[in-house]
């Protein structure tokens, strides 16, 4: 018994649904599907240069995109990218709309209820930034102030003091904000900061490469203090359709890419500083 | 039994429409009270009476545009009731002309006349068109065939409406105050058409205040008031020798 | 609107009104203080350094602006009606451009790249937006016809289902419906992709609004039309198809056109599902180099232009139906 709606993967999704109702995650279903279809469907938000974004030719590009392509290549299948909103990806229950997320997702306690994290592939530092005219000079100076960041991100969790990262380097909460302004699109925070110190927010927290990009683009902002924490960033798969074989394969490929320095060279390619030097974010500090 | 045999032998006299103690209410208001009436084939009936007397309601019950609650209405041998499946067959045999014409404004005059035969009776386009043109000639407006209703005068529209009904080749024609919405100078052209129709032998039931028409055409005049048939008679008797006081009062008003 | 045959003097040509207006405009310009803008610089030969000109500078700038503004109004008031409309349109548009220009934008960014950003938005996004809207309006129309008939019927089930449907889908925000269909339906085993989800949400939402439009259109056909058809022995379906709907269409088309224009803009909400339509591309293309406002303005212009074209088409269709009836 299966319902054919004429949409891709519907019957498989239905089978998978029956399985998940029975609470029996069957190894190999998703991976077999990828192999049979010769296509790895990769979800990644297109909002984040240099991680994943739409280039001038109208195609997906960036560090995450390259990593995703490499994973597909080593599986021996084609890569295909789709670009749902970040919130839709982190909500889980993908129902086989796509197979994996290669989108710089930090494994957390909460997310692990709906997602599996088979392999961490790099670490990025998260840092605070303020307007160049800001009177605030130390991280402690941001206590009680209005901090802006992306909604349902690890940065928001950090501000709330509820960051439950898995397998992460140790960190401490250095700032206790008075108000958290959480916006669906974190870019708006940067634009708000540009309006002036204290106009719409007193500061932001975001990933270092992101803030770096904004500064290079002429935004009147500056880093404040050292990075607040390093977050591990992982490939994610759907817990609703757990496939141990797929997870093992991803873990194997990422380990291989670490060993042959593919990840390092990709990091050096995409994460450049203003002075032209490159960053290797593939090891935790 | 004797009665029965008589009806079988005299099928010409068998009524085409018969009402037996028919009553109708609008909520608490009783619009028709125990109406008994028989109409024979080829008979011409004029129904008159003051406004609100129930005459329009009565005629609208005959093709079940309105429902009666008590009594029996039988039309062309079929009893009208709320569970009947073949009401459309009955209606196809009964033409109706309305006070406000009710032509289809998005169709030409010709299409108005062809609609019934072509869509409902399943007669093919050419034959329906021929029939429509013949009837438009009969009501003397064949030259308007390709115009839209709103381009016609009221009198012309009402004649189209008559032609439209006749295209279905009905056994009975109902007229519900056909001249009341017309400018005075157009009344006669519609009445002339109706007189011609009467002379051709059509069974007609007309609700109208045109007493001249009634005198000229009617076999029987029915006077209604407050939902009842107060008096019915031949035109001579009705106009010259009214029996009921309400009839007298009504005639005084309309004839003065 | 009905214009009376009696002509009154134009208010602008009455000295008292003109004086009052000037005072009010002066007050507004003074309050908003344009001294530190391009106008202040322009007047610097008179008032000196704008930043240090103080009260006198502020008053002088306001005064000049007021004279320009009122003189402009006065001049336009002498033109013929059509010219007036044209000039006011152009002036408002220039003001809008000035407003956008004041954001200090990098307009060249919109045309940068090969193909250009705006080219990408048109070649990829515009088609998707129009495709989604067009398919949705077709499905919504079909839903609306069925819904309207159900709402007008005596069948309890049909009425209940139709009224529940219109109530629910008019009562929920469209964005919520999009999420419910995209994320909720798969839980029931109905796996639908992003674009079908978006189309389903738009169709269902606008189908609900259009059900009411169609219902009103059908109801506004006089009862006599039903009675005449009934008296001729037409069955129900035939009456609806041949008599009622053809007459309702001219009444239904103008509000349906409005719905289509509204839907075109609401289709931007499906960008949350990662569909590469105009809004999605505007957000993401701008995100790469932090040129958000440039791309959002581009999207705004594309939507606006589309709407103007659709309004023109709609006016033409309306005229056609008016001639016929």
Short mmCIF file of N, CA and C in Angstrom, two decimals, chain B residues 47 54-61 63 65-66 95-102 158 162 173-181 194 205-209, chain C residues 227:
data_model
loop_
_atom_site.label_atom_id
_atom_site.label_comp_id
_atom_site.label_asym_id
_atom_site.label_seq_id
_atom_site.Cartn_x
_atom_site.Cartn_y
_atom_site.Cartn_z
N UNK B 47 -57.50 36.06 -14.74
CA UNK B 47 -57.60 36.18 -13.28
C UNK B 47 -57.36 37.63 -12.92
N UNK B 54 -53.50 37.29 -4.20
CA UNK B 54 -53.02 35.93 -4.36
C UNK B 54 -53.06 35.44 -5.80
N UNK B 55 -53.38 36.34 -6.74
CA UNK B 55 -53.53 35.87 -8.13
C UNK B 55 -52.19 35.47 -8.74
N UNK B 56 -51.13 36.26 -8.47
CA UNK B 56 -49.80 35.88 -8.99
C UNK B 56 -49.32 34.59 -8.33
N UNK B 57 -49.56 34.51 -7.02
CA UNK B 57 -49.15 33.30 -6.31
C UNK B 57 -49.82 32.07 -6.92
N UNK B 58 -51.09 32.22 -7.22
CA UNK B 58 -51.83 31.09 -7.79
C UNK B 58 -51.20 30.64 -9.11
N UNK B 59 -50.94 31.61 -9.99
CA UNK B 59 -50.43 31.23 -11.32
C UNK B 59 -49.01 30.65 -11.20
N UNK B 60 -48.23 31.16 -10.23
CA UNK B 60 -46.87 30.66 -10.05
C UNK B 60 -46.85 29.27 -9.41
N UNK B 61 -47.96 28.89 -8.80
CA UNK B 61 -48.05 27.52 -8.26
C UNK B 61 -48.27 26.51 -9.38
N UNK B 63 -46.81 26.10 -12.25
CA UNK B 63 -45.59 25.41 -12.72
C UNK B 63 -44.58 25.25 -11.58
N UNK B 65 -43.25 27.25 -9.52
CA UNK B 65 -42.25 28.24 -9.11
C UNK B 65 -42.46 28.55 -7.63
N UNK B 66 -43.71 28.38 -7.20
CA UNK B 66 -44.03 28.45 -5.76
C UNK B 66 -44.58 27.09 -5.35
N UNK B 95 -45.67 27.25 -20.82
CA UNK B 95 -44.91 28.48 -21.04
C UNK B 95 -45.30 29.51 -20.00
N UNK B 96 -44.35 30.39 -19.68
CA UNK B 96 -44.69 31.44 -18.72
C UNK B 96 -44.09 32.77 -19.17
N UNK B 97 -44.91 33.82 -19.08
CA UNK B 97 -44.47 35.16 -19.42
C UNK B 97 -44.55 36.01 -18.16
N UNK B 98 -43.44 36.72 -17.86
CA UNK B 98 -43.35 37.44 -16.59
C UNK B 98 -43.61 38.93 -16.77
N UNK B 99 -43.96 39.55 -15.70
CA UNK B 99 -44.13 41.00 -15.70
C UNK B 99 -42.86 41.71 -16.16
N UNK B 100 -41.70 41.23 -15.67
CA UNK B 100 -40.44 41.92 -15.97
C UNK B 100 -39.65 41.22 -17.09
N UNK B 101 -40.34 40.56 -17.99
CA UNK B 101 -39.79 39.91 -19.20
C UNK B 101 -38.81 38.79 -18.89
N UNK B 102 -37.76 39.11 -18.08
CA UNK B 102 -36.74 38.12 -17.72
C UNK B 102 -36.08 37.46 -18.92
N UNK B 158 -41.20 42.09 -24.41
CA UNK B 158 -42.24 41.18 -23.92
C UNK B 158 -42.70 40.27 -25.06
N UNK B 162 -42.68 36.18 -25.16
CA UNK B 162 -43.78 35.29 -25.57
C UNK B 162 -43.27 34.29 -26.60
N UNK B 173 -50.17 28.37 -21.72
CA UNK B 173 -49.36 29.56 -21.50
C UNK B 173 -49.86 30.31 -20.27
N UNK B 174 -48.92 30.65 -19.39
CA UNK B 174 -49.26 31.44 -18.21
C UNK B 174 -48.74 32.86 -18.42
N UNK B 175 -49.57 33.85 -18.13
CA UNK B 175 -49.14 35.24 -18.24
C UNK B 175 -49.29 35.89 -16.87
N UNK B 176 -48.18 36.37 -16.32
CA UNK B 176 -48.23 36.99 -15.00
C UNK B 176 -48.10 38.50 -15.15
N UNK B 177 -49.20 39.18 -15.23
CA UNK B 177 -49.24 40.64 -15.44
C UNK B 177 -48.29 41.07 -16.55
N UNK B 178 -48.48 40.61 -17.75
CA UNK B 178 -47.49 40.83 -18.82
C UNK B 178 -47.38 42.28 -19.26
N UNK B 179 -48.39 43.12 -18.96
CA UNK B 179 -48.32 44.50 -19.45
C UNK B 179 -48.10 45.52 -18.35
N UNK B 180 -47.97 45.05 -17.11
CA UNK B 180 -47.91 46.01 -15.99
C UNK B 180 -46.64 46.85 -15.98
N UNK B 181 -45.53 46.30 -16.54
CA UNK B 181 -44.27 47.03 -16.48
C UNK B 181 -44.04 47.87 -17.73
N UNK B 194 -51.19 38.72 -27.78
CA UNK B 194 -51.88 37.74 -26.94
C UNK B 194 -53.24 37.37 -27.53
N UNK B 205 -53.81 31.23 -19.37
CA UNK B 205 -54.24 31.71 -18.06
C UNK B 205 -53.51 33.03 -17.83
N UNK B 206 -54.26 34.13 -17.75
CA UNK B 206 -53.63 35.44 -17.68
C UNK B 206 -54.03 36.15 -16.40
N UNK B 207 -53.02 36.60 -15.68
CA UNK B 207 -53.27 37.52 -14.58
C UNK B 207 -53.10 38.92 -15.16
N UNK B 208 -54.15 39.71 -15.19
CA UNK B 208 -54.04 41.03 -15.81
C UNK B 208 -55.14 41.97 -15.31
N UNK B 209 -54.85 43.26 -15.46
CA UNK B 209 -55.87 44.27 -15.14
C UNK B 209 -56.51 44.81 -16.41
N UNK C 227 -35.89 32.17 -12.44
CA UNK C 227 -37.30 31.79 -12.63
C UNK C 227 -37.60 31.54 -14.10
#
